[in-house]
Amino acid sequence: MSTMSMPSQAIPKDDARPFVEYAFVKGHFAWGYFWFMFAIIGGFLYAGQFLQAYLLPGIEWLSPGRVRMIHTQGVAYGFIANCFLGALYWAVPRLTGQRVTHKYLGYFILYAWNALTLISVVGILFGEAQALEWGENPVWIDPVVLVGLACAAAQFTPALWKTKGKLHYVSIWYFSGALAWTGLVYFMGNFGPEYWAVGTGGAALTGLYIHDLVGLFVTPIGWGLMYYFVPILINKPIWSHKLSLLGFWGLAFFYPLQGIHHFLYSPIPMYAQYGAVVTTIAIEIVVTTVVINFFATLRKREAFMVNSLPVRWFYTGMILYFITCLQCSFQVTLTFQKIIHFTDWVVGHAHLVMFGVFGFWIMGMIEYLWPKVTKAGEWYSNHLSHWSYWLMGIGLIIMFSTLTIAGLVQGYLWRDLAVFEASISASVPFWWARYFSGLMILIGAFITAFNMYKTAEMGRAK
Amino acid sequence: MFENAKTAFLFGGIFMFVVAYLWEGYLPLSHLNEMKVETMEELTADVLPEFEELAEVYPKEFKEYYGEPTSEAMAEALILGKKVYTQEACWHCHSQFIRPVSNEATRYGPVSLAKEYSNEMNYPHLFGTRRVGPDLIRENGKHSNDWHVAHFYNPQMVVPVSVMPAYVWLYDETVDPPVPNKKGMAIITYVQWLGSWLNKDGNKLNNTGKAPLADEIETETDKKLAELQNGDSK
Ligand code: HEM
């Protein structure tokens, strides 16, 4: 079986409950987009600090460091988690032929998750942060987050497991794996370094956590959704089922081992660092096969890149994914690490992957689903959607490339023992470029927010 | 069987996760855990001269916040200082480890060793992944208290190109010039403490860039860890 198309199971006729709960897709997308705006306004504010132009100075609870933490927390828990949940509410029932576990559980997750995010943000602003990257939400809220994650697993896993037959479509493995991983990752990452593993050992666990949150939560759900949406939108089965098998199991095998590459040349024992470097390079090879699979699928359907905005978002994201992975297999080597670690290069990389890949995929999903779930049928303005695509796309590329160069400049100046101030002065032009590219992204984001609002209004009027 | 939701969950999800944590988590931890975790009492057995200096320069305020510059008072200041460091996300702009590459030993001081982090101040560690500003693990003695007092109040007053935020709320602004408040004294104590263990008893270490400084390595465990750390990373 080299091609395996998606299952389309019969839905029992005597059950009047809606099969896909539009309210949850819509609710999670709306909240997710709200957090997206919130988070990037935070990022933009913080970027001003680098230009000695922080817009709200001298206010304790809006201190730049705190705003930086809500930027990344807002992106991860507000934007990405919400939008992924929304997309799962659409994809899982259709893929599996099963309803999600329960409607009330759905309402509970929707409100509880966003309340949690809000409490975390307020907690961070009022000085309750935990000193763990991606885990800055206050330590007292971590157990509640775990309950939230367990609820999400309870909502989707039964449907995935009940899927008929023994051979399931690739998206189902990705979702199933991710629902197992996320809670485990969160538990180890937030409690390990805080209570059980001191200092250097804690850093080893933090490394695993920083990376696993991207690799075992965001990446598998993102790819699972791509395997679902792309074939449907371009009306063609995925090119090779075997390659998708390699992609998933490669990820499951190598990804969890890589985290310590965030702390290379630290006092963590070298064998653990080597293990991380080798598996990181291995995964880059594996993910390249995934990208190849998707581009082979696109063959003879290239016109969709031009005509269909969702497909264009998806494939732009995939091109950027390929760049991310190529970049990563270089930057993870000890040679590159000497120069680029601690610099803006890494920040460029983070924006490329979190926004350029997963953010763009989410934009594509919103583009495709929002008119459907609001019952408007079409966007208020396609024109505005295109503006948003170009502003965000160009903005991101400027941001990524300038930060990458800035990283090299900083790294070499540090190695050459220039006074620290020299590296600051040399970075300022690049930080201005980031500021303006950030502004482009922000404008693009506002345009889509307006468009979404108007589209929802059209839907209500119908 | 590899194309099934349950296998993906149980084998891919849970089993592979556990394998990874055994390999990249438990294994290094099992080595690192041979080190003793120093308690707050041990860390503060000798009171930092910089902490005592704060008591001399701001006698009235210091007395109000911390009483006498004792070990207990210093422990309190360190814990509060770390809290400020956490809530202001200083650790998103400053790292706390020196690598054996890129001339960092020349710029900052001796390469970091695992045992320096094996103490109660490192739950959780504050290694950091970004250097908007310089590394701070060798900060002790680089600047005077007065420098820090001016710098935290307004970094650009001291370093005009600085992009570090001003932390005016760490000061009592009702007096002129403003005096560090309890949190302000705590953060100064904390940054002065970083690396102070190397500067004790006139034991100024030379910046050779070699991590395992022979006279610094006391126990067998330390020696083994230093070897594991720097195997052949040069
Ligand atoms: C208006 C656009 C944006 C601006 C101006 C901006 C700005 C920033 C700044 C200044 C930082 C701190 C960098 C540092 O520590 O040196 C940062 C970090 C980060 N941002 Fe953004 N950001 C924007 C949009 C986004 C988006 C859309 C995402 C993801 C969807 C994102 C994800 C991240 C991540 C993951 C980090 C952590 C980077 C690291 O620690 O290496 N940002 N951002």
XYZ file of C-alpha atoms and ligand atoms in Angstrom:
739
model
C 0.000 0.000 0.000
C 1.935 2.945 -1.183
C -0.995 5.284 -1.196
C -3.548 5.376 1.530
C -6.325 7.842 1.238
C -8.231 9.188 4.150
C -11.067 7.127 5.557
C -14.594 8.395 5.222
C -16.718 6.454 7.593
C -20.467 6.359 7.572
C -22.182 8.434 10.209
C -25.073 6.793 12.055
C -28.290 8.435 10.887
C -30.300 8.180 14.084
C -28.014 10.504 16.015
C -29.115 14.097 15.739
C -26.133 15.684 17.467
C -23.977 17.764 15.130
C -21.039 15.761 13.922
C -18.508 18.569 13.949
C -19.155 21.112 16.685
C -18.669 24.378 14.830
C -18.933 26.347 18.051
C -15.654 24.917 19.304
C -13.754 25.436 16.083
C -14.975 28.981 16.011
C -14.458 29.601 19.717
C -10.912 28.306 19.801
C -9.956 30.149 16.639
C -11.384 33.400 17.953
C -9.592 33.077 21.268
C -6.430 31.893 19.584
C -6.429 34.881 17.326
C -7.051 37.182 20.237
C -3.997 35.771 22.000
C -2.006 36.062 18.811
C -2.701 39.781 18.667
C -2.027 40.125 22.360
C 1.275 38.262 22.127
C 2.659 40.116 19.155
C 1.725 43.477 20.614
C 3.849 42.324 23.547
C 6.677 41.290 21.218
C 6.499 44.630 19.485
C 6.602 46.510 22.764
C 9.585 44.518 23.924
C 11.386 45.049 20.613
C 11.228 48.768 21.431
C 13.363 48.183 24.509
C 16.236 47.240 22.214
C 16.021 50.687 20.649
C 15.944 52.533 23.962
C 12.366 53.311 23.038
C 10.219 51.175 25.286
C 6.783 52.695 25.014
C 5.637 52.137 28.603
C 8.697 52.670 30.794
C 8.815 52.889 34.550
C 5.724 50.783 35.259
C 6.556 47.807 37.402
C 3.983 45.339 36.089
C 4.775 46.288 32.499
C 8.499 45.876 32.944
C 10.065 44.742 29.644
C 11.208 41.379 30.971
C 7.701 40.526 32.084
C 6.295 41.570 28.744
C 8.821 39.333 27.024
C 7.524 36.379 29.014
C 3.910 37.040 28.085
C 4.988 37.335 24.447
C 6.180 33.745 24.330
C 3.542 32.423 26.733
C 0.808 34.112 24.731
C 2.146 32.603 21.534
C 2.453 29.079 22.894
C -0.517 28.630 25.197
C -2.842 31.265 23.812
C -2.307 31.293 20.076
C -0.935 27.940 19.045
C -2.696 25.716 21.574
C -6.101 27.307 20.986
C -5.875 27.245 17.225
C -4.694 23.650 17.211
C -7.597 22.651 19.444
C -9.978 24.405 17.068
C -8.531 22.611 14.069
C -8.664 19.270 15.884
C -12.378 19.763 16.524
C -12.750 19.999 12.763
C -10.324 17.315 11.657
C -10.699 14.543 14.220
C -14.394 13.722 13.716
C -13.998 13.828 9.962
C -10.920 11.664 9.989
C -12.113 9.062 12.419
C -15.833 8.941 11.786
C -16.277 9.423 15.535
C -17.584 12.283 17.585
C -15.328 13.898 20.129
C -15.987 12.682 23.651
C -18.407 15.260 24.984
C -19.891 18.620 24.220
C -19.753 19.838 27.821
C -16.159 18.794 28.066
C -15.662 20.968 24.999
C -17.139 24.014 26.687
C -15.137 23.298 29.772
C -11.861 23.073 27.844
C -12.617 26.223 25.878
C -13.286 28.370 28.932
C -10.878 26.723 31.318
C -7.937 26.836 28.928
C -8.403 30.505 28.194
C -8.956 31.322 31.825
C -5.706 29.521 32.593
C -3.854 31.490 29.966
C -5.280 34.715 31.315
C -4.382 33.862 34.900
C -0.855 32.934 33.801
C -0.431 36.237 32.008
C -1.689 38.232 34.945
C 0.453 36.152 37.290
C 3.562 36.836 35.224
C 2.839 40.557 35.065
C 2.498 40.655 38.829
C 5.758 38.907 39.489
C 4.762 35.281 39.902
C 6.790 33.937 36.989
C 8.677 30.666 37.096
C 12.226 30.913 35.746
C 11.812 28.269 33.056
C 11.778 29.023 29.373
C 8.323 28.231 27.875
C 7.260 27.411 31.434
C 7.057 30.917 32.832
C 3.484 30.476 33.979
C 3.410 30.518 37.780
C 4.324 27.226 39.376
C 1.034 27.086 41.278
C -0.902 26.957 38.042
C 1.050 24.077 36.560
C -1.076 21.335 38.149
C -4.197 22.967 36.733
C -2.607 23.144 33.280
C -1.965 19.421 33.552
C -5.634 18.856 34.286
C -6.434 20.915 31.183
C -4.119 18.810 29.068
C -5.667 15.633 30.455
C -9.100 16.971 29.480
C -7.895 17.637 25.943
C -6.537 14.104 25.757
C -9.850 12.765 27.076
C -11.717 14.759 24.462
C -9.875 13.433 21.420
C -8.067 10.197 22.237
C -11.194 7.978 22.455
C -12.267 9.075 18.984
C -8.813 8.357 17.617
C -8.649 4.978 19.267
C -12.130 3.969 18.181
C -11.306 4.533 14.532
C -12.280 1.429 12.604
C -9.649 -0.967 11.274
C -6.100 -1.517 12.370
C -4.391 0.654 9.811
C -5.021 4.310 10.407
C -4.261 7.373 8.409
C -1.015 9.154 9.314
C -2.686 12.196 10.903
C -4.197 9.913 13.500
C -0.797 8.708 14.672
C 0.485 12.214 14.972
C -2.502 13.369 17.026
C -2.453 10.283 19.176
C 1.273 10.617 19.870
C 0.997 14.310 20.624
C -1.839 13.816 23.100
C 0.352 11.376 25.027
C 3.468 13.498 24.829
C 2.198 16.928 25.763
C 1.176 16.167 29.330
C 4.341 14.176 30.028
C 6.523 16.909 28.613
C 4.774 19.572 30.617
C 4.987 17.606 33.823
C 8.715 16.874 33.583
C 9.665 20.300 32.326
C 7.838 22.330 34.922
C 8.455 20.271 38.033
C 11.805 18.577 37.363
C 14.150 21.581 37.546
C 11.982 23.326 40.132
C 11.953 20.563 42.734
C 14.005 17.497 41.881
C 16.961 18.267 39.681
C 19.271 20.984 40.892
C 21.426 23.261 38.729
C 23.137 21.509 35.863
C 20.886 18.455 35.987
C 17.877 20.734 35.960
C 19.293 22.431 32.896
C 19.394 19.064 31.142
C 15.686 18.642 31.863
C 14.945 22.226 30.814
C 16.684 21.585 27.511
C 14.478 18.582 26.931
C 11.424 20.609 27.862
C 12.165 23.623 25.667
C 12.615 21.355 22.728
C 9.897 18.818 23.417
C 7.227 21.448 23.690
C 8.001 22.427 20.117
C 8.825 18.937 18.924
C 6.299 16.749 20.673
C 3.334 19.077 20.937
C 3.461 21.736 18.226
C 5.226 19.759 15.497
C 3.182 16.550 15.526
C -0.161 18.329 15.707
C 0.981 20.719 12.997
C 2.074 17.940 10.662
C -0.951 15.823 11.482
C -3.149 18.718 10.405
C -1.135 19.241 7.237
C -1.540 15.575 6.315
C -5.245 16.123 6.780
C -5.815 19.481 5.103
C -3.435 19.387 2.169
C -4.804 16.288 0.395
C -8.353 17.546 0.853
C -7.644 21.013 -0.427
C -5.697 19.949 -3.472
C -7.899 16.903 -3.976
C -5.149 14.316 -4.255
C -3.908 11.636 -1.846
C -0.586 12.082 -0.172
C 2.232 10.903 -2.458
C 3.777 8.171 -0.344
C 2.318 6.456 2.671
C 5.652 4.753 3.370
C 7.461 8.050 3.612
C 4.871 9.358 6.025
C 5.511 6.274 8.129
C 9.201 7.089 8.167
C 8.420 10.698 9.064
C 6.299 9.861 12.073
C 8.455 7.135 13.557
C 11.600 9.106 12.883
C 10.094 11.945 14.864
C 8.959 9.663 17.672
C 12.387 8.115 17.882
C 14.763 11.043 17.494
C 12.881 14.117 18.619
C 12.664 13.354 22.342
C 16.435 12.896 22.512
C 17.534 16.297 21.273
C 16.726 18.811 23.954
C 20.179 19.289 25.407
C 21.255 21.007 22.191
C 19.903 24.155 23.868
C 22.780 23.978 26.360
C 25.805 22.981 24.320
C 29.171 23.696 25.944
C 27.434 23.995 29.297
C 28.583 21.895 32.291
C 26.167 19.103 31.314
C 28.238 15.949 30.645
C 29.537 15.955 27.108
C 28.123 12.541 26.160
C 24.606 13.892 26.657
C 25.483 16.893 24.497
C 26.877 14.660 21.744
C 23.741 12.528 21.903
C 21.658 15.639 21.369
C 23.739 16.859 18.429
C 23.701 13.522 16.612
C 19.976 12.957 17.014
C 19.267 16.521 15.932
C 21.107 15.999 12.688
C 19.311 12.673 12.262
C 15.902 14.273 12.636
C 16.722 16.878 10.019
C 17.173 14.082 7.525
C 13.895 12.519 8.560
C 11.899 15.732 8.302
C 13.352 16.366 4.890
C 11.568 13.209 3.734
C 8.308 14.674 5.031
C 8.868 17.860 3.080
C 9.712 15.828 -0.037
C 6.507 13.876 0.414
C 4.432 17.027 0.481
C 6.109 18.589 -2.505
C 5.707 15.384 -4.492
C 2.029 15.511 -3.558
C 1.795 19.011 -4.964
C 3.048 17.913 -8.383
C 0.562 18.704 -11.146
C -1.391 20.736 -8.594
C 1.012 23.673 -8.440
C -1.702 26.040 -9.587
C -3.213 25.790 -6.111
C -0.239 27.748 -4.815
C -1.534 30.669 -6.811
C -5.268 30.181 -6.642
C -5.858 28.930 -3.146
C -4.723 31.081 -0.286
C -4.890 28.316 2.350
C -2.706 26.082 0.220
C -0.326 28.939 -0.279
C -0.049 29.520 3.470
C 0.548 25.802 3.983
C 3.233 25.446 1.378
C 4.942 28.705 2.272
C 5.147 27.265 5.763
C 6.643 24.074 4.371
C 9.316 25.889 2.422
C 10.184 27.787 5.591
C 10.131 24.503 7.484
C 12.701 23.133 5.124
C 14.854 26.235 5.646
C 14.463 25.912 9.410
C 15.615 22.320 9.357
C 18.490 22.965 7.050
C 19.567 25.848 9.253
C 19.130 23.727 12.329
C 21.374 20.904 11.164
C 24.150 23.451 10.795
C 23.529 25.533 13.859
C 23.414 22.499 16.117
C 27.017 21.577 15.341
C 29.554 22.545 17.947
C 31.378 24.625 15.345
C 28.405 26.899 14.705
C 27.501 26.933 18.373
C 30.737 28.710 19.256
C 29.574 31.779 17.387
C 25.814 31.776 17.220
C 24.700 30.551 20.614
C 23.253 33.291 22.861
C 22.856 35.632 19.871
C 19.948 36.931 17.816
C 20.557 34.130 15.311
C 18.592 31.847 17.639
C 15.825 34.404 17.990
C 15.585 34.522 14.187
C 15.366 30.752 14.109
C 12.626 30.748 16.759
C 10.482 33.187 14.800
C 11.062 31.305 11.581
C 9.770 28.074 13.010
C 7.097 29.249 15.423
C 5.591 31.874 13.182
C 6.907 31.141 9.687
C 5.921 27.504 9.898
C 3.298 26.790 12.530
C 1.852 30.283 12.604
C 1.508 30.295 8.828
C -0.173 26.896 8.870
C -2.624 28.198 11.414
C -3.263 31.245 9.241
C -4.015 28.845 6.382
C -6.422 26.848 8.520
C -8.188 29.999 9.645
C -8.348 31.136 6.041
C -9.986 27.860 5.039
C -12.261 27.244 8.010
C -13.362 30.625 9.332
C -15.952 31.322 6.609
C -17.269 27.790 7.045
C -17.629 27.791 10.825
C -19.100 31.287 10.931
C -21.574 30.165 8.242
C -20.659 33.209 6.159
C -19.608 30.943 3.301
C -16.922 33.315 2.106
C -14.584 35.945 3.433
C -15.716 39.510 3.854
C -12.768 40.483 1.679
C -10.355 38.223 -0.177
C -8.384 41.277 -1.013
C -7.619 41.866 2.661
C -6.637 38.234 3.123
C -4.045 38.623 0.416
C -2.703 41.787 1.976
C -2.323 39.949 5.216
C -0.427 37.128 3.532
C 2.069 39.433 1.886
C 2.593 41.683 4.894
C 3.188 38.802 7.238
C 5.226 36.809 4.747
C 7.566 39.636 3.816
C 7.680 40.867 7.401
C 8.740 37.485 8.655
C 11.429 37.045 6.035
C 12.916 40.442 6.827
C 12.794 39.665 10.532
C 14.421 36.277 10.098
C 17.197 37.381 7.790
C 18.173 40.486 9.723
C 18.216 38.647 13.042
C 20.341 35.907 11.519
C 22.924 38.398 10.319
C 22.735 40.255 13.622
C 23.531 36.983 15.357
C 26.673 36.516 13.317
C 27.786 40.068 13.972
C 27.256 39.684 17.714
C 28.897 36.282 17.839
C 32.055 37.385 16.067
C 32.352 40.604 18.042
C 32.115 38.630 21.284
C 34.650 36.077 20.157
C 37.023 38.847 19.089
C 36.758 40.359 22.559
C 35.282 43.669 21.504
C 33.829 45.553 24.473
C 30.244 44.542 25.073
C 28.915 47.965 24.168
C 30.359 47.568 20.675
C 28.152 44.571 20.056
C 25.134 46.530 21.246
C 25.852 49.456 18.954
C 26.463 47.128 16.028
C 23.118 45.420 16.618
C 20.995 48.541 16.689
C 20.386 48.769 12.908
C 19.245 45.143 12.901
C 16.975 45.774 15.844
C 15.395 48.634 13.940
C 14.823 46.257 11.033
C 13.145 43.846 13.402
C 10.987 46.645 14.734
C 9.727 47.563 11.297
C 9.271 44.003 10.130
C 7.372 43.435 13.364
C 5.189 46.383 12.493
C 4.430 44.789 9.117
C 3.421 41.567 10.832
C 1.320 43.529 13.272
C -0.502 45.396 10.502
C -1.093 42.122 8.670
C -2.483 40.658 11.848
C -4.847 43.582 12.393
C -6.099 43.274 8.831
C -7.030 39.636 9.335
C -8.597 40.425 12.694
C -10.839 42.988 11.009
C -11.611 40.583 8.186
C -12.509 37.817 10.626
C -14.771 40.134 12.547
C -16.592 41.281 9.430
C -16.903 37.743 8.133
C -18.416 36.568 11.393
C -20.852 39.462 11.184
C -21.881 38.349 7.696
C -22.410 34.861 9.039
C -24.669 36.122 11.800
C -26.710 38.144 9.354
C -27.429 35.077 7.227
C 1.063 -2.353 13.630
C 3.013 0.878 13.229
C 0.041 2.436 11.509
C -2.282 2.423 14.444
C -3.482 5.096 16.851
C -2.857 3.012 19.960
C 0.665 2.071 18.952
C 1.400 5.698 18.241
C 0.110 6.650 21.695
C 1.632 3.890 23.774
C 4.818 3.057 21.928
C 5.584 6.299 20.087
C 4.186 8.571 22.752
C 4.819 7.077 26.155
C 7.533 4.482 25.581
C 9.793 6.627 23.400
C 9.388 9.507 25.812
C 10.520 7.353 28.700
C 13.485 6.025 26.718
C 14.554 9.565 25.908
C 14.289 10.687 29.501
C 16.325 7.724 30.653
C 19.024 8.434 28.110
C 19.219 12.218 28.050
C 17.736 12.911 31.476
C 18.331 10.151 33.975
C 21.803 9.209 32.782
C 23.390 12.670 33.124
C 21.427 13.193 36.327
C 22.776 9.982 37.786
C 26.273 11.362 37.382
C 25.458 14.872 38.503
C 23.555 13.659 41.528
C 26.729 12.284 43.042
C 27.477 15.866 44.000
C 26.365 17.199 47.318
C 23.705 19.902 47.216
C 24.924 22.802 49.338
C 22.351 24.287 51.684
C 21.613 27.967 52.211
C 23.446 27.808 55.550
C 26.596 26.536 53.881
C 26.349 29.088 51.100
C 26.052 31.983 53.474
C 28.488 30.814 56.146
C 30.803 33.655 55.146
C 28.908 36.893 54.722
C 29.683 38.678 51.457
C 31.774 41.826 51.973
C 29.482 43.584 49.503
C 26.486 42.735 51.685
C 28.245 44.154 54.722
C 29.086 47.238 52.714
C 25.402 47.825 51.988
C 24.829 47.826 55.743
C 27.547 50.434 56.185
C 26.477 52.735 53.371
C 22.739 52.611 54.079
C 22.682 51.927 57.832
C 19.150 53.140 58.514
C 17.490 51.449 55.546
C 19.494 48.280 55.892
C 18.541 47.943 59.522
C 14.907 48.351 58.636
C 14.982 45.725 55.864
C 17.491 43.169 57.060
C 18.610 44.055 60.596
C 22.255 43.098 60.967
C 24.373 41.767 58.073
C 24.329 38.209 59.369
C 24.325 34.922 57.486
C 20.570 34.586 57.929
C 20.006 38.091 56.599
C 22.208 37.340 53.610
C 20.273 34.147 52.899
C 17.087 36.155 52.953
C 18.569 38.725 50.563
C 19.816 36.049 48.164
C 16.446 34.336 47.998
C 14.650 37.620 47.459
C 17.273 38.634 44.903
C 16.700 35.462 42.955
C 12.989 36.146 43.066
C 13.526 39.596 41.543
C 15.838 38.057 38.952
C 13.058 35.605 38.078
C 10.118 37.965 38.014
C 11.927 40.574 35.919
C 13.199 37.857 33.548
C 16.785 39.064 33.859
C 17.539 35.500 32.778
C 16.067 36.186 29.346
C 18.795 38.768 28.767
C 21.684 37.356 30.812
C 23.096 33.845 30.811
C 24.821 32.241 33.775
C 27.439 29.915 32.394
C 30.831 30.371 30.782
C 31.646 28.120 27.836
C 35.113 26.813 27.051
C 35.012 28.438 23.595
C 34.952 31.815 21.852
C 37.421 33.353 24.299
C 34.758 33.425 26.971
C 37.247 32.580 29.688
C 39.190 35.688 28.787
C 36.130 37.870 28.619
C 34.319 36.625 31.695
C 36.480 34.332 33.798
C 36.932 30.612 34.421
C 34.741 28.150 32.556
C 31.741 26.994 34.580
C 31.787 23.692 36.403
C 28.774 21.575 37.305
C 29.455 21.759 41.020
C 29.089 25.530 41.062
C 25.379 25.003 40.478
C 24.841 22.257 43.006
C 23.245 24.332 45.721
C 19.844 25.404 46.949
C 19.989 28.640 44.969
C 19.676 26.624 41.772
C 16.135 25.271 42.054
C 15.576 25.962 39.205
C 18.884 26.759 37.518
C 19.210 30.081 35.689
C 21.515 29.089 32.835
C 19.647 31.157 30.263
C 19.761 30.871 26.496
C 20.263 34.451 25.377
C 22.819 37.188 25.998
C 21.335 40.566 25.287
C 23.642 41.690 28.053
C 26.807 39.992 29.313
C 26.965 36.711 31.203
C 26.645 37.251 34.954
C 28.041 34.116 36.592
C 31.401 35.856 37.192
C 29.857 39.171 38.158
C 31.241 39.340 41.697
C 33.688 42.169 42.088
C 33.417 43.379 38.489
C 31.627 46.494 39.638
C 31.202 48.234 42.979
C 27.914 48.379 44.834
C 27.662 52.055 43.942
C 27.959 51.210 40.270
C 25.070 48.759 40.593
C 22.996 51.258 42.536
C 23.323 53.735 39.683
C 23.024 51.054 36.996
C 19.796 49.434 38.161
C 18.236 52.849 38.626
C 19.114 53.922 35.110
C 21.517 51.762 33.083
C 21.992 54.416 30.434
C 23.379 56.784 33.019
C 26.338 54.424 33.394
C 26.489 52.794 29.980
C 24.933 55.168 27.431
C 24.282 52.539 24.751
C 22.724 50.097 27.218
C 19.390 48.532 26.322
C 18.815 47.224 29.808
C 15.566 48.446 31.395
C 15.603 50.873 34.325
C 14.306 49.345 37.523
C 13.121 52.380 39.444
C 10.753 50.326 41.584
C 13.748 48.728 43.234
C 14.380 52.084 44.928
C 12.885 54.197 47.607
C 12.273 57.319 45.573
C 10.964 59.442 48.417
C 14.514 60.368 49.344
C 17.058 62.185 47.208
C 19.139 60.554 45.851
C 16.966 57.408 45.716
C 18.129 54.556 47.926
C 17.721 50.880 47.012
C 14.727 49.372 48.797
C 14.582 45.861 50.163
C 14.327 44.303 46.714
C 16.996 46.643 45.360
C 19.480 45.604 48.035
C 18.531 41.993 47.381
C 19.259 42.114 43.659
C 22.588 43.842 44.269
C 23.497 41.172 46.804
C 22.451 38.487 44.357
C 24.548 39.737 41.415
C 27.507 40.368 43.720
C 27.158 36.828 45.011
C 27.394 35.338 41.507
C 30.927 33.994 41.196
C 31.946 35.162 44.674
C 32.878 31.561 45.517
C 35.866 31.891 43.164
C 37.109 35.105 44.692
C 37.181 33.982 48.287
C 40.341 34.250 50.426
C 42.268 36.059 47.758
C 41.832 32.964 45.594
C 41.586 34.961 42.359
C 41.653 32.383 39.608
C 43.635 33.118 36.526
C 41.762 33.127 33.263
C 43.422 30.209 31.568
C 40.310 29.012 29.785
C 40.881 25.499 31.033
C 37.811 24.298 32.855
C 39.139 21.853 35.413
C 41.348 24.102 37.456
C 43.451 21.573 39.301
C 43.490 23.214 42.720
C 39.769 23.879 42.504
C 38.836 20.260 42.025
C 38.627 18.647 45.377
C 36.769 15.385 45.319
C 36.823 12.359 43.043
C 33.283 13.187 41.950
C 34.306 16.667 40.919
C 37.202 15.288 38.936
C 35.039 12.745 37.150
C 32.409 15.344 36.310
C 34.968 17.779 35.010
C 36.256 15.084 32.693
C 32.762 14.240 31.503
C 32.085 17.902 30.957
C 35.071 18.693 28.858
C 35.906 15.311 27.382
C 37.479 16.652 24.250
C 35.395 19.643 23.552
C 38.321 21.835 22.663
C 5.169 41.755 15.837
C 5.958 40.772 15.614
C 6.957 40.259 16.624
C 7.932 40.937 17.280
C 8.308 42.404 17.142
C 8.607 39.989 18.141
C 9.653 40.299 18.978
C 10.310 39.427 19.799
C 11.385 39.757 20.692
C 11.987 41.142 20.858
C 11.777 38.631 21.321
C 12.900 38.490 22.346
C 14.176 38.171 21.671
C 15.344 38.120 22.599
O 15.238 37.534 23.688
O 16.387 38.650 22.223
C 10.947 37.569 20.839
C 11.062 36.250 21.218
C 10.292 35.234 20.709
N 9.176 35.371 19.860
Fe 8.591 37.059 18.955
N 8.017 38.772 17.989
C 7.000 38.891 17.078
C 6.150 37.895 16.653
C 6.238 36.581 17.047
C 5.384 35.539 16.575
C 4.246 35.727 15.612
C 5.812 34.382 17.164
C 5.309 32.974 17.030
C 4.193 32.600 16.519
C 6.930 34.706 18.017
C 7.630 33.799 18.777
C 8.714 34.115 19.584
C 9.516 33.143 20.264
C 9.325 31.638 20.215
C 10.519 33.843 20.972
C 11.620 33.254 21.850
C 12.923 33.315 21.096
C 14.099 32.773 21.862
O 14.085 32.760 23.090
O 15.069 32.366 21.216
N 7.161 36.060 17.930
N 10.037 38.082 19.917
